[in-house]
Amino acid sequence: MDGDDPQKSLAGEENGEERNDRFYKVLEKDWDSEDDREKLLEAILVILRELRGDDASKETIEVPVADPDVDAEMFDHGDYEGSMFDADFEERSKFIPLRLSPRERKVQRLVDNCLKVSEYTDRVDQISNKRVHTVMKNSYALMSGVIAGISFKTGRELVNSRDFAAQKELIAAAFEISRRYHLGNPELLRGNYAKLVHMLQDTMLPEVREQLNFSCVSELVTVHHFLKQRNILAIVRDPLAANATKEIIPGRKSRPEINAEIREKERAVERLARKYGGGSEAVEDEIRLALYSLGDNNAFLRASRDPCDEMIAYLTKYFSDEEPLRVSDSLAIMSGRGGARLTHDHRRQYEYVLQTLWLWREVLHDLCKLMIIAERDLLNPNEPYVLRNTGQGIHRLQRAPRLKREMELVVKRVRKRVSFCLLPHPPDSSKCQAAMHAVFRLTNCSLCRALCRYRIGLDRMLFI
């Protein structure tokens, strides 16, 4: 670890841009020990005051010191009503994608490489009288490449016969694997996932379905679907499921304590596998796969949702909506100063930040569910998209009624969390539309940006 003092690296007589550059360089370092974290926090407070124009040298900086008891209580996520291990655990498993098996990972890499060299969206998304012909030509090319990669003999026969309906199960399964992989890893395959869903959208058009004579879309394999097919859904209701899928959080624990928790988790997995496996090794492996999939979702929540919880805890612990006595403790911002684009007094900024953090937190908690619902709206044959020139180019516009309803529930939960509310009431219009070229990038940031646009009064929710 670099031993530089972050406060010396940050506090200096530098221009704002240079200070920001050095600030981010320091943040990129690994500050592992508690002393380093306190120094880093102190440095952050210094730079924030300098950016506001305060004279930090005239005052003593009060650095909040972590209290093990208080922080453990602040960041305890197990008692939250939306926790993975509540009465709704079975319901949540309906929206958690199943982890790919080793064989499925080979198919996923094949589909990914086929999409990587494809120029589907560039060729298809043009207003033309021959658009259906272009869709069919490029769809057949992508399907042929996937089938030939899985089985060269089958691919050669397919190219000669052009009977794609004979391989409809294999085609739908290959595309489902790629979709499921992206839903389990939202930060990956964003561009290729966009191409895939664009193509699947086109195959749902009536004139294209009439020529294909089959559907390329199959139901996503979730943990709930996987266990229900094998009549072992009782696993998600078993008390051991909490230990078998929990995330091991190091915190202030010693290495022996962490190892003990890991062994306890592994024992819980094995006990559930033996209990519901019926003596079959194959079924026990499937049970482990389902439990690991639930654990993957917990790991995602730990990495994306829990930081919002921690920021909310710090914000409410060290600040309040009351005007502070010292100017240096104020959260007020002014447009054009320190990179700010808005002008808020302390109270307004506190409410704005707190509500935004709660909004992000609720979205990230249900991100898998929101993504699956968004995909269902995208691939709904009864609500096909329309191609329109929006003034910023040609885009696909499509109604998203399911996603609209779900986001209204998210906003409702945020309203219950805060005593004030800057969020608008949900619009009465059911014509909630989405610019689908960005729904494909439905990751933490893009979805939250969409919600931020929704929260400031748009009568239609546009994912831009």
Coordinates of C-alpha atoms in Angstrom, one line a residue:
M1 CA 0.0 0.0 0.0
D2 CA 1.2 3.5 -0.8
G3 CA 2.2 5.3 2.4
D4 CA 1.4 8.8 1.2
D5 CA -0.7 11.0 3.5
P6 CA -3.9 11.7 1.6
Q7 CA -4.4 15.0 3.4
K8 CA -1.0 16.3 2.1
S9 CA -1.9 15.0 -1.3
L10 CA -5.2 16.9 -1.3
A11 CA -4.8 20.1 0.7
G12 CA -2.7 22.5 -1.3
E13 CA -2.8 25.8 -3.2
E14 CA -3.9 24.2 -6.5
N15 CA -6.4 25.1 -9.1
G16 CA -9.9 23.4 -8.8
E17 CA -9.3 21.1 -11.8
E18 CA -5.9 20.0 -10.6
R19 CA -7.2 19.4 -7.1
N20 CA -10.0 17.3 -8.4
D21 CA -7.6 15.2 -10.5
R22 CA -5.4 14.5 -7.5
F23 CA -8.5 13.9 -5.3
Y24 CA -9.7 11.1 -7.6
K25 CA -6.2 9.6 -7.8
V26 CA -6.1 9.3 -4.1
L27 CA -9.5 7.7 -4.0
E28 CA -8.4 5.1 -6.4
K29 CA -5.7 3.8 -3.9
D30 CA -6.3 1.0 -1.5
W31 CA -6.8 2.4 2.0
D32 CA -7.1 -0.8 4.1
S33 CA -6.5 0.0 7.7
E34 CA -8.8 2.0 10.0
D35 CA -6.2 4.7 10.4
D36 CA -6.0 5.1 6.6
R37 CA -9.7 5.3 6.4
E38 CA -9.9 8.1 9.0
K39 CA -7.2 10.0 7.1
L40 CA -9.0 9.6 3.9
L41 CA -12.3 10.8 5.4
E42 CA -10.5 13.8 6.9
A43 CA -9.0 14.5 3.5
I44 CA -12.4 14.3 1.9
L45 CA -13.8 16.8 4.3
V46 CA -10.9 19.2 3.7
I47 CA -11.3 19.1 -0.1
L48 CA -15.1 19.6 0.1
R49 CA -14.6 22.7 2.2
E50 CA -12.0 24.0 -0.2
L51 CA -14.3 23.4 -3.1
R52 CA -17.0 25.5 -1.3
G53 CA -14.4 28.3 -0.7
D54 CA -14.2 27.8 3.1
D55 CA -10.9 28.4 4.9
A56 CA -10.4 24.9 6.4
S57 CA -7.2 26.0 8.2
K58 CA -9.1 28.3 10.5
E59 CA -11.2 25.5 12.0
T60 CA -10.6 22.2 13.5
I61 CA -12.0 19.4 11.4
E62 CA -14.2 17.0 13.3
V63 CA -13.6 13.6 11.8
P64 CA -16.3 11.1 12.7
V65 CA -14.7 8.0 14.3
A66 CA -16.4 4.7 13.7
D67 CA -18.2 3.3 16.7
P68 CA -18.2 -0.5 16.4
D69 CA -21.5 -0.9 18.3
V70 CA -23.3 1.9 16.6
D71 CA -22.1 1.1 13.1
A72 CA -23.0 -2.6 13.5
E73 CA -26.5 -1.5 14.3
M74 CA -26.6 1.1 11.5
F75 CA -25.5 -1.3 8.8
D76 CA -27.4 -4.4 9.9
H77 CA -29.5 -5.2 6.8
G78 CA -31.1 -8.4 8.1
D79 CA -34.0 -6.7 9.9
Y80 CA -35.0 -4.5 6.9
E81 CA -38.4 -5.4 5.7
G82 CA -37.1 -6.0 2.2
S83 CA -34.4 -8.4 3.3
M84 CA -33.8 -11.6 1.3
F85 CA -34.7 -13.7 4.3
D86 CA -38.2 -12.5 5.1
A87 CA -41.6 -14.1 4.5
D88 CA -41.3 -13.0 0.9
F89 CA -38.2 -15.1 0.2
E90 CA -40.1 -17.4 -2.1
E91 CA -41.6 -14.5 -4.0
R92 CA -38.1 -13.0 -4.6
S93 CA -36.8 -16.3 -5.9
K94 CA -39.1 -15.9 -8.9
F95 CA -37.0 -13.0 -10.1
I96 CA -33.5 -14.4 -9.4
P97 CA -31.9 -15.9 -12.5
L98 CA -30.3 -19.3 -12.2
R99 CA -26.5 -19.5 -12.4
L100 CA -25.2 -20.9 -15.7
S101 CA -23.9 -24.4 -15.7
P102 CA -20.4 -25.1 -17.3
R103 CA -22.1 -26.3 -20.6
E104 CA -24.4 -23.2 -20.6
R105 CA -21.4 -20.9 -20.2
K106 CA -19.9 -22.3 -23.5
V107 CA -23.2 -21.5 -25.3
Q108 CA -23.3 -18.1 -23.7
R109 CA -19.7 -17.2 -24.9
L110 CA -20.7 -18.5 -28.4
V111 CA -23.8 -16.3 -28.6
D112 CA -21.8 -13.3 -27.2
N113 CA -19.2 -13.7 -29.9
C114 CA -21.8 -14.0 -32.6
L115 CA -23.5 -10.8 -31.4
K116 CA -20.1 -9.1 -31.1
V117 CA -19.5 -9.3 -34.9
S118 CA -23.1 -8.7 -35.8
E119 CA -24.2 -5.3 -37.2
Y120 CA -27.9 -6.1 -36.7
T121 CA -29.1 -2.8 -35.2
D122 CA -27.2 -0.7 -37.7
R123 CA -28.8 -2.5 -40.6
V124 CA -32.3 -3.0 -39.3
D125 CA -33.3 0.2 -37.5
Q126 CA -33.9 2.3 -40.6
I127 CA -37.3 3.4 -41.9
S128 CA -37.6 1.4 -45.2
N129 CA -40.2 -0.5 -47.2
K130 CA -37.8 -3.5 -47.2
R131 CA -37.3 -3.6 -43.4
V132 CA -39.0 -6.9 -42.9
H133 CA -36.8 -8.5 -45.5
T134 CA -33.7 -7.0 -43.7
V135 CA -34.9 -8.3 -40.4
M136 CA -35.4 -11.8 -41.7
K137 CA -32.0 -11.9 -43.5
N138 CA -30.0 -10.7 -40.5
S139 CA -32.0 -12.8 -38.0
Y140 CA -31.4 -16.0 -40.1
A141 CA -27.7 -15.1 -40.3
L142 CA -27.4 -14.8 -36.5
M143 CA -29.3 -18.0 -35.9
S144 CA -27.2 -19.9 -38.4
G145 CA -24.0 -18.8 -36.7
V146 CA -25.2 -19.9 -33.3
I147 CA -26.4 -23.3 -34.5
A148 CA -23.3 -23.9 -36.5
G149 CA -21.2 -23.0 -33.4
I150 CA -23.1 -25.5 -31.3
S151 CA -23.1 -28.3 -33.9
F152 CA -21.3 -27.9 -37.2
K153 CA -23.3 -30.8 -38.7
T154 CA -26.6 -29.4 -37.7
G155 CA -25.6 -25.9 -38.8
R156 CA -24.6 -27.2 -42.3
E157 CA -28.0 -29.0 -42.7
L158 CA -29.8 -25.9 -41.5
V159 CA -28.1 -23.7 -44.1
N160 CA -29.0 -26.1 -46.8
S161 CA -32.6 -26.7 -45.7
R162 CA -33.4 -23.2 -44.3
D163 CA -35.8 -25.0 -41.9
F164 CA -35.2 -23.0 -38.8
A165 CA -38.4 -24.2 -37.1
A166 CA -36.9 -27.6 -36.8
Q167 CA -34.3 -26.1 -34.4
K168 CA -36.6 -23.7 -32.5
E169 CA -36.0 -25.3 -29.1
L170 CA -32.2 -25.0 -29.5
I171 CA -32.4 -21.4 -30.8
A172 CA -34.7 -20.3 -28.0
A173 CA -32.6 -22.0 -25.3
A174 CA -29.3 -20.4 -26.6
F175 CA -30.9 -16.9 -26.5
E176 CA -32.4 -17.6 -23.1
I177 CA -29.0 -18.5 -21.7
S178 CA -27.5 -15.2 -22.9
R179 CA -30.4 -13.2 -21.5
R180 CA -30.2 -14.9 -18.2
Y181 CA -26.5 -14.3 -18.0
H182 CA -27.0 -10.6 -18.5
L183 CA -29.7 -10.4 -15.9
G184 CA -27.4 -12.1 -13.4
N185 CA -24.6 -9.8 -14.3
P186 CA -26.1 -6.4 -15.2
E187 CA -22.8 -4.7 -15.7
L188 CA -21.8 -7.2 -18.5
L189 CA -22.9 -7.7 -22.1
R190 CA -24.8 -4.4 -22.3
G191 CA -24.1 -3.7 -25.9
N192 CA -24.6 -7.3 -27.1
Y193 CA -27.7 -7.7 -24.9
A194 CA -29.1 -4.7 -26.8
K195 CA -28.6 -6.4 -30.1
L196 CA -30.1 -9.6 -28.9
V197 CA -33.2 -8.0 -27.5
H198 CA -33.6 -5.8 -30.6
M199 CA -33.6 -9.0 -32.7
L200 CA -36.0 -10.7 -30.3
Q201 CA -38.3 -7.7 -30.5
D202 CA -38.3 -7.9 -34.2
T203 CA -39.2 -11.6 -34.2
M204 CA -42.3 -10.7 -32.1
L205 CA -43.7 -8.5 -34.9
P206 CA -46.7 -10.1 -36.5
E207 CA -45.3 -9.9 -40.1
V208 CA -42.0 -11.5 -39.0
R209 CA -43.7 -14.2 -36.8
E210 CA -45.8 -15.2 -39.8
Q211 CA -42.7 -16.0 -41.8
L212 CA -40.7 -17.6 -38.9
N213 CA -43.5 -19.9 -37.8
F214 CA -41.9 -20.2 -34.3
S215 CA -40.9 -18.0 -31.3
C216 CA -37.3 -17.3 -30.4
V217 CA -38.3 -16.3 -26.9
S218 CA -38.6 -18.8 -24.1
E219 CA -39.3 -18.3 -20.4
L220 CA -36.3 -17.2 -18.3
V221 CA -35.1 -20.0 -15.9
T222 CA -35.3 -18.5 -12.4
V223 CA -34.5 -20.2 -9.2
H224 CA -38.2 -20.6 -8.4
H225 CA -39.0 -22.1 -11.9
F226 CA -36.0 -24.4 -11.6
L227 CA -37.0 -25.8 -8.1
K228 CA -40.7 -26.0 -8.9
Q229 CA -40.0 -28.2 -12.0
R230 CA -38.2 -30.6 -9.7
N231 CA -40.8 -30.5 -6.9
I232 CA -38.2 -29.2 -4.3
L233 CA -39.5 -25.7 -3.9
A234 CA -39.7 -26.3 -0.2
I235 CA -36.0 -25.4 0.0
V236 CA -36.6 -21.7 -0.1
R237 CA -38.9 -22.1 2.9
D238 CA -36.4 -24.0 4.9
P239 CA -34.8 -22.0 7.7
L240 CA -31.4 -23.3 6.6
A241 CA -31.7 -21.4 3.3
A242 CA -30.8 -18.2 5.1
N243 CA -27.4 -19.6 6.3
A244 CA -26.8 -21.4 3.0
T245 CA -27.2 -18.2 0.9
K246 CA -26.0 -15.4 3.2
E247 CA -23.2 -13.1 2.3
I248 CA -20.1 -13.3 4.5
I249 CA -19.3 -9.8 5.5
P250 CA -15.8 -9.4 7.0
G251 CA -16.4 -6.0 8.8
R252 CA -14.3 -6.0 12.0
K253 CA -14.3 -9.8 12.4
S254 CA -11.2 -11.8 12.8
R255 CA -10.0 -14.4 10.3
P256 CA -11.1 -17.3 12.5
E257 CA -14.6 -15.8 12.8
I258 CA -14.8 -15.4 9.1
N259 CA -13.6 -19.0 8.5
A260 CA -16.2 -20.2 11.0
E261 CA -19.0 -18.5 9.1
I262 CA -17.8 -19.9 5.8
R263 CA -17.8 -23.4 7.2
E264 CA -21.2 -22.9 8.7
K265 CA -22.5 -21.7 5.3
E266 CA -21.0 -24.7 3.5
R267 CA -22.5 -27.1 6.0
A268 CA -25.9 -25.6 5.5
V269 CA -25.6 -26.1 1.7
E270 CA -24.6 -29.7 2.2
R271 CA -27.4 -30.4 4.7
L272 CA -30.0 -28.9 2.3
A273 CA -28.6 -30.9 -0.6
R274 CA -28.8 -34.2 1.3
K275 CA -32.2 -33.4 2.8
Y276 CA -33.9 -32.7 -0.5
G277 CA -31.7 -34.6 -2.9
G278 CA -33.3 -38.0 -2.2
G279 CA -29.9 -39.8 -2.4
S280 CA -29.4 -38.6 -6.1
E281 CA -26.0 -37.0 -6.7
A282 CA -27.4 -35.2 -9.8
V283 CA -30.3 -33.7 -7.8
E284 CA -27.9 -32.6 -5.0
D285 CA -25.8 -30.8 -7.6
E286 CA -28.9 -29.0 -8.9
I287 CA -29.8 -28.0 -5.4
R288 CA -26.3 -26.5 -4.8
L289 CA -26.7 -24.6 -8.1
A290 CA -29.9 -23.1 -7.0
L291 CA -28.5 -22.1 -3.6
Y292 CA -25.4 -20.6 -5.2
S293 CA -27.7 -18.6 -7.5
L294 CA -29.5 -17.1 -4.4
G295 CA -26.1 -16.4 -2.9
D296 CA -25.1 -14.6 -6.1
N297 CA -28.0 -12.2 -5.7
N298 CA -27.0 -11.6 -2.1
A299 CA -23.5 -10.7 -3.2
F300 CA -24.9 -8.3 -5.8
L301 CA -27.1 -6.6 -3.1
R302 CA -24.0 -6.4 -0.8
A303 CA -22.0 -4.7 -3.5
S304 CA -24.7 -2.3 -4.9
R305 CA -27.5 -1.8 -2.4
D306 CA -25.6 -1.9 0.9
P307 CA -23.4 1.1 0.1
C308 CA -26.6 3.2 -0.2
D309 CA -27.6 2.0 3.2
E310 CA -24.3 3.0 4.6
M311 CA -24.4 6.4 3.0
I312 CA -27.9 6.9 4.4
A313 CA -26.7 6.0 7.8
Y314 CA -23.8 8.4 7.7
L315 CA -25.9 11.2 6.3
T316 CA -28.6 10.9 9.0
K317 CA -26.0 10.4 11.8
Y318 CA -23.7 13.3 11.0
F319 CA -26.1 15.8 9.4
S320 CA -29.7 16.9 9.9
D321 CA -32.2 19.0 8.0
E322 CA -31.7 21.9 10.4
E323 CA -29.5 24.7 9.4
P324 CA -26.0 24.1 10.9
L325 CA -24.3 26.7 13.2
R326 CA -21.1 26.7 11.1
V327 CA -20.9 27.5 7.4
S328 CA -18.4 24.7 6.9
D329 CA -20.9 22.1 8.0
S330 CA -23.6 23.3 5.5
L331 CA -24.5 21.1 2.6
A332 CA -25.8 24.1 0.6
I333 CA -24.7 24.2 -3.0
M334 CA -24.7 27.0 -5.6
S335 CA -24.9 26.7 -9.3
G336 CA -21.5 27.2 -11.0
R337 CA -19.5 26.8 -7.8
G338 CA -17.5 23.7 -7.1
G339 CA -19.1 21.9 -10.1
A340 CA -22.7 22.3 -8.9
R341 CA -25.5 22.6 -11.4
L342 CA -28.2 23.5 -8.9
T343 CA -28.7 26.0 -6.2
H344 CA -30.0 24.4 -2.9
D345 CA -29.9 25.6 0.7
H346 CA -28.8 23.2 3.4
R347 CA -32.3 21.8 4.1
R348 CA -33.2 21.4 0.5
Q349 CA -29.9 19.6 -0.4
Y350 CA -30.2 17.3 2.6
E351 CA -33.7 16.3 1.6
Y352 CA -32.7 15.9 -2.0
V353 CA -29.7 13.7 -1.2
L354 CA -31.5 11.6 1.4
Q355 CA -34.5 11.0 -0.9
T356 CA -32.2 10.2 -3.9
L357 CA -30.2 7.6 -1.8
W358 CA -33.5 6.0 -0.7
L359 CA -34.7 5.9 -4.3
W360 CA -31.5 4.3 -5.5
R361 CA -31.5 1.9 -2.6
E362 CA -35.0 0.7 -3.4
V363 CA -34.3 0.3 -7.1
L364 CA -31.1 -1.7 -6.5
H365 CA -32.9 -3.9 -4.0
D366 CA -35.4 -5.0 -6.7
L367 CA -33.1 -4.5 -9.7
C368 CA -33.4 -8.1 -10.9
K369 CA -37.2 -7.9 -10.7
L370 CA -37.3 -4.6 -12.5
M371 CA -35.1 -5.9 -15.3
I372 CA -37.1 -9.0 -15.8
I373 CA -40.4 -7.0 -15.9
A374 CA -38.8 -4.5 -18.3
E375 CA -37.8 -7.4 -20.6
R376 CA -41.3 -8.8 -20.5
D377 CA -42.7 -5.5 -21.6
L378 CA -40.0 -5.3 -24.4
L379 CA -40.9 -8.8 -25.7
N380 CA -44.7 -8.5 -25.3
P381 CA -46.2 -9.6 -28.6
N382 CA -49.4 -7.7 -27.8
E383 CA -47.6 -4.4 -27.4
P384 CA -45.2 -4.1 -30.3
Y385 CA -42.8 -1.2 -30.6
V386 CA -43.1 1.6 -33.2
L387 CA -40.1 3.1 -35.0
R388 CA -40.1 6.9 -34.7
N389 CA -37.8 9.8 -35.4
T390 CA -37.8 11.5 -32.0
G391 CA -35.7 14.5 -33.1
Q392 CA -32.6 12.8 -31.7
G393 CA -32.5 10.0 -34.3
I394 CA -34.7 7.0 -35.0
H395 CA -35.7 5.1 -31.8
R396 CA -38.0 2.3 -30.8
L397 CA -40.9 3.4 -28.6
Q398 CA -43.0 0.9 -26.7
R399 CA -45.5 1.0 -23.9
A400 CA -44.2 -0.5 -20.6
P401 CA -47.3 -0.9 -18.4
R402 CA -45.8 -3.5 -16.1
L403 CA -42.6 -1.6 -15.5
K404 CA -44.7 1.6 -14.9
R405 CA -46.7 -0.1 -12.2
E406 CA -43.6 -1.5 -10.5
M407 CA -41.8 1.8 -10.5
E408 CA -44.9 3.4 -8.9
L409 CA -44.6 0.9 -6.1
V410 CA -40.9 1.8 -5.7
V411 CA -41.8 5.5 -5.4
K412 CA -44.5 4.7 -2.9
R413 CA -42.0 2.9 -0.7
V414 CA -39.7 5.9 -0.8
R415 CA -42.6 8.1 0.2
K416 CA -43.0 6.0 3.3
R417 CA -39.3 6.2 4.2
V418 CA -39.0 10.0 4.2
S419 CA -41.1 12.5 6.1
F420 CA -40.8 15.0 3.2
C421 CA -41.2 14.2 -0.5
L422 CA -39.8 15.8 -3.6
L423 CA -41.1 13.0 -5.8
P424 CA -44.1 13.8 -7.9
H425 CA -47.3 11.8 -7.7
P426 CA -47.4 9.0 -10.3
P427 CA -48.9 10.2 -13.6
D428 CA -52.5 9.1 -14.3
S429 CA -51.7 8.4 -18.0
S430 CA -51.1 4.7 -18.7
K431 CA -49.1 5.5 -21.8
C432 CA -45.7 5.0 -20.1
Q433 CA -43.2 4.7 -22.9
A434 CA -39.6 3.7 -23.0
A435 CA -36.9 4.5 -25.5
M436 CA -35.8 0.9 -25.7
H437 CA -32.3 1.5 -27.0
A438 CA -31.3 2.4 -23.4
V439 CA -33.4 -0.1 -21.5
F440 CA -30.9 -2.6 -22.8
R441 CA -28.3 -0.8 -20.6
L442 CA -30.6 -1.4 -17.6
T443 CA -27.9 -1.3 -15.0
N444 CA -27.6 0.5 -11.7
C445 CA -26.8 4.0 -13.1
S446 CA -29.1 4.0 -16.2
L447 CA -32.1 2.8 -14.3
C448 CA -31.5 5.3 -11.5
R449 CA -31.1 8.1 -14.1
A450 CA -34.5 7.1 -15.5
L451 CA -36.0 7.2 -12.1
C452 CA -34.5 10.6 -11.5
R453 CA -36.2 11.9 -14.6
Y454 CA -39.4 10.3 -13.5
R455 CA -39.1 11.9 -10.1
I456 CA -38.9 15.5 -11.4
G457 CA -42.3 15.4 -13.0
L458 CA -42.2 13.8 -16.4
D459 CA -45.7 12.6 -17.4
R460 CA -44.0 9.8 -19.3
M461 CA -41.1 7.7 -18.2
L462 CA -38.4 7.8 -20.9
F463 CA -35.3 5.7 -20.5
I464 CA -32.9 7.9 -22.4

